[in-house]
mmCIF file of C-alpha atoms in Angstrom:
data_model
loop_
_atom_site.group_PDB
_atom_site.id
_atom_site.type_symbol
_atom_site.label_atom_id
_atom_site.label_comp_id
_atom_site.label_asym_id
_atom_site.label_seq_id
_atom_site.Cartn_x
_atom_site.Cartn_y
_atom_site.Cartn_z
ATOM 1 C CA ILE Q 1 109.618 88.636 86.600
ATOM 2 C CA ILE Q 2 106.173 87.081 86.314
ATOM 3 C CA ILE Q 3 106.396 86.497 82.581
ATOM 4 C CA GLY Q 4 109.852 84.936 82.779
ATOM 5 C CA SER Q 5 109.259 82.797 85.846
ATOM 6 C CA THR Q 6 105.990 81.338 84.554
ATOM 7 C CA ASP Q 7 107.360 80.536 81.093
ATOM 8 C CA ASP Q 8 107.417 76.868 80.080
ATOM 9 C CA ARG Q 9 111.226 77.005 79.970
ATOM 10 C CA ALA Q 10 111.560 78.230 83.579
ATOM 11 C CA PRO Q 11 112.393 75.690 86.293
ATOM 12 C CA ALA Q 12 109.338 74.176 87.969
ATOM 13 C CA GLY Q 13 108.489 75.727 91.324
ATOM 14 C CA PHE Q 14 110.643 78.799 90.731
ATOM 15 C CA ALA Q 15 107.821 81.294 90.108
ATOM 16 C CA PRO Q 16 106.699 81.925 93.713
ATOM 17 C CA ILE Q 17 110.265 82.503 94.879
ATOM 18 C CA ALA Q 18 111.168 84.856 92.019
ATOM 19 C CA ILE Q 19 107.950 86.860 92.244
ATOM 20 C CA GLY Q 20 108.083 87.142 96.045
ATOM 21 C CA LEU Q 21 111.727 88.202 96.123
ATOM 22 C CA GLY Q 22 111.145 90.689 93.308
ATOM 23 C CA LEU Q 23 108.238 92.294 95.149
ATOM 24 C CA THR Q 24 110.270 92.397 98.359
ATOM 25 C CA LEU Q 25 113.145 94.095 96.542
ATOM 26 C CA ILE Q 26 110.789 96.680 95.033
ATOM 27 C CA HIS Q 27 109.483 97.541 98.493
ATOM 28 C CA LEU Q 28 112.886 97.585 100.213
ATOM 29 C CA ILE Q 29 114.396 99.936 97.644
ATOM 30 C CA SER Q 30 111.571 102.279 96.740
ATOM 31 C CA ILE Q 31 109.461 102.754 99.874
ATOM 32 C CA PRO Q 32 112.188 104.669 101.759
ATOM 33 C CA VAL Q 33 112.778 106.868 98.704
ATOM 34 C CA THR Q 34 109.289 107.624 97.344
ATOM 35 C CA ASN Q 35 106.774 105.855 99.626
ATOM 36 C CA THR Q 36 105.980 103.630 96.686
ATOM 37 C CA SER Q 37 102.678 101.837 96.466
ATOM 38 C CA VAL Q 38 102.650 98.879 94.108
ATOM 39 C CA ASN Q 39 98.925 98.335 94.590
ATOM 40 C CA PRO Q 40 96.761 100.817 92.639
ATOM 41 C CA ALA Q 41 93.737 100.133 94.853
ATOM 42 C CA ARG Q 42 95.717 101.117 97.941
ATOM 43 C CA SER Q 43 96.919 104.266 96.191
ATOM 44 C CA LEU Q 44 93.350 105.185 95.275
ATOM 45 C CA SER Q 45 92.061 104.714 98.817
ATOM 46 C CA GLN Q 46 94.814 106.873 100.290
ATOM 47 C CA ALA Q 47 94.221 109.596 97.683
ATOM 48 C CA VAL Q 48 90.480 109.629 98.404
ATOM 49 C CA PHE Q 49 91.067 110.064 102.134
ATOM 50 C CA ALA Q 50 93.829 112.656 101.667
ATOM 51 C CA GLY Q 51 91.940 114.524 98.929
ATOM 52 C CA GLY Q 52 93.230 117.643 97.228
ATOM 53 C CA GLU Q 53 96.248 117.338 94.980
ATOM 54 C CA TYR Q 54 96.585 113.616 95.665
ATOM 55 C CA LEU Q 55 93.443 112.885 93.665
ATOM 56 C CA THR Q 56 94.925 114.616 90.617
ATOM 57 C CA GLN Q 57 97.961 112.316 90.750
ATOM 58 C CA VAL Q 58 96.233 108.987 91.339
ATOM 59 C CA TRP Q 59 95.716 108.315 87.604
ATOM 60 C CA LEU Q 60 99.440 107.605 87.338
ATOM 61 C CA PHE Q 61 99.144 104.700 89.773
ATOM 62 C CA TRP Q 62 96.697 103.040 87.353
ATOM 63 C CA VAL Q 63 98.258 103.999 84.008
ATOM 64 C CA ALA Q 64 101.903 103.252 84.859
ATOM 65 C CA PRO Q 65 101.421 99.559 85.803
ATOM 66 C CA ILE Q 66 99.277 98.935 82.726
ATOM 67 C CA ALA Q 67 101.801 100.648 80.446
ATOM 68 C CA GLY Q 68 104.637 98.746 82.126
ATOM 69 C CA ALA Q 69 102.853 95.427 81.643
ATOM 70 C CA VAL Q 70 102.219 96.121 77.964
ATOM 71 C CA LEU Q 71 105.841 97.179 77.458
ATOM 72 C CA ALA Q 72 107.169 94.138 79.350
ATOM 73 C CA ALA Q 73 105.019 91.778 77.286
ATOM 74 C CA ALA Q 74 106.205 93.373 74.045
ATOM 75 C CA ILE Q 75 109.858 93.177 75.071
ATOM 76 C CA TYR Q 76 109.463 89.571 76.250
ATOM 77 C CA ARG Q 77 107.934 88.589 72.910
ATOM 78 C CA VAL Q 78 111.076 89.866 71.177
ATOM 79 C CA VAL Q 79 113.822 88.981 73.663
ATOM 80 C CA GLY Q 80 112.376 85.834 75.209
ATOM 81 C CA ALA Q 81 110.917 84.366 72.037
ATOM 82 C CA LYS Q 82 111.230 80.619 71.685
ATOM 83 C CA GLY Q 83 113.588 79.910 68.919
#
């Protein structure tokens, strides 16, 4: 959403609306299902306070967004290439 809405070809002023609605949709759909946290820092703080098994899982909250960003950028370079 961020890459597409901030592209030079996107309508001016559209980025805040698209990004905000996308983030809202992520929360509305996934929090009731998995208690999703889209902020790795928040995930880390909760894991530190909860301790135990939660600390062994917190790496995923850092690796997954980075991997997703790299994958999204690669796909956008191919699909959204100016041509």
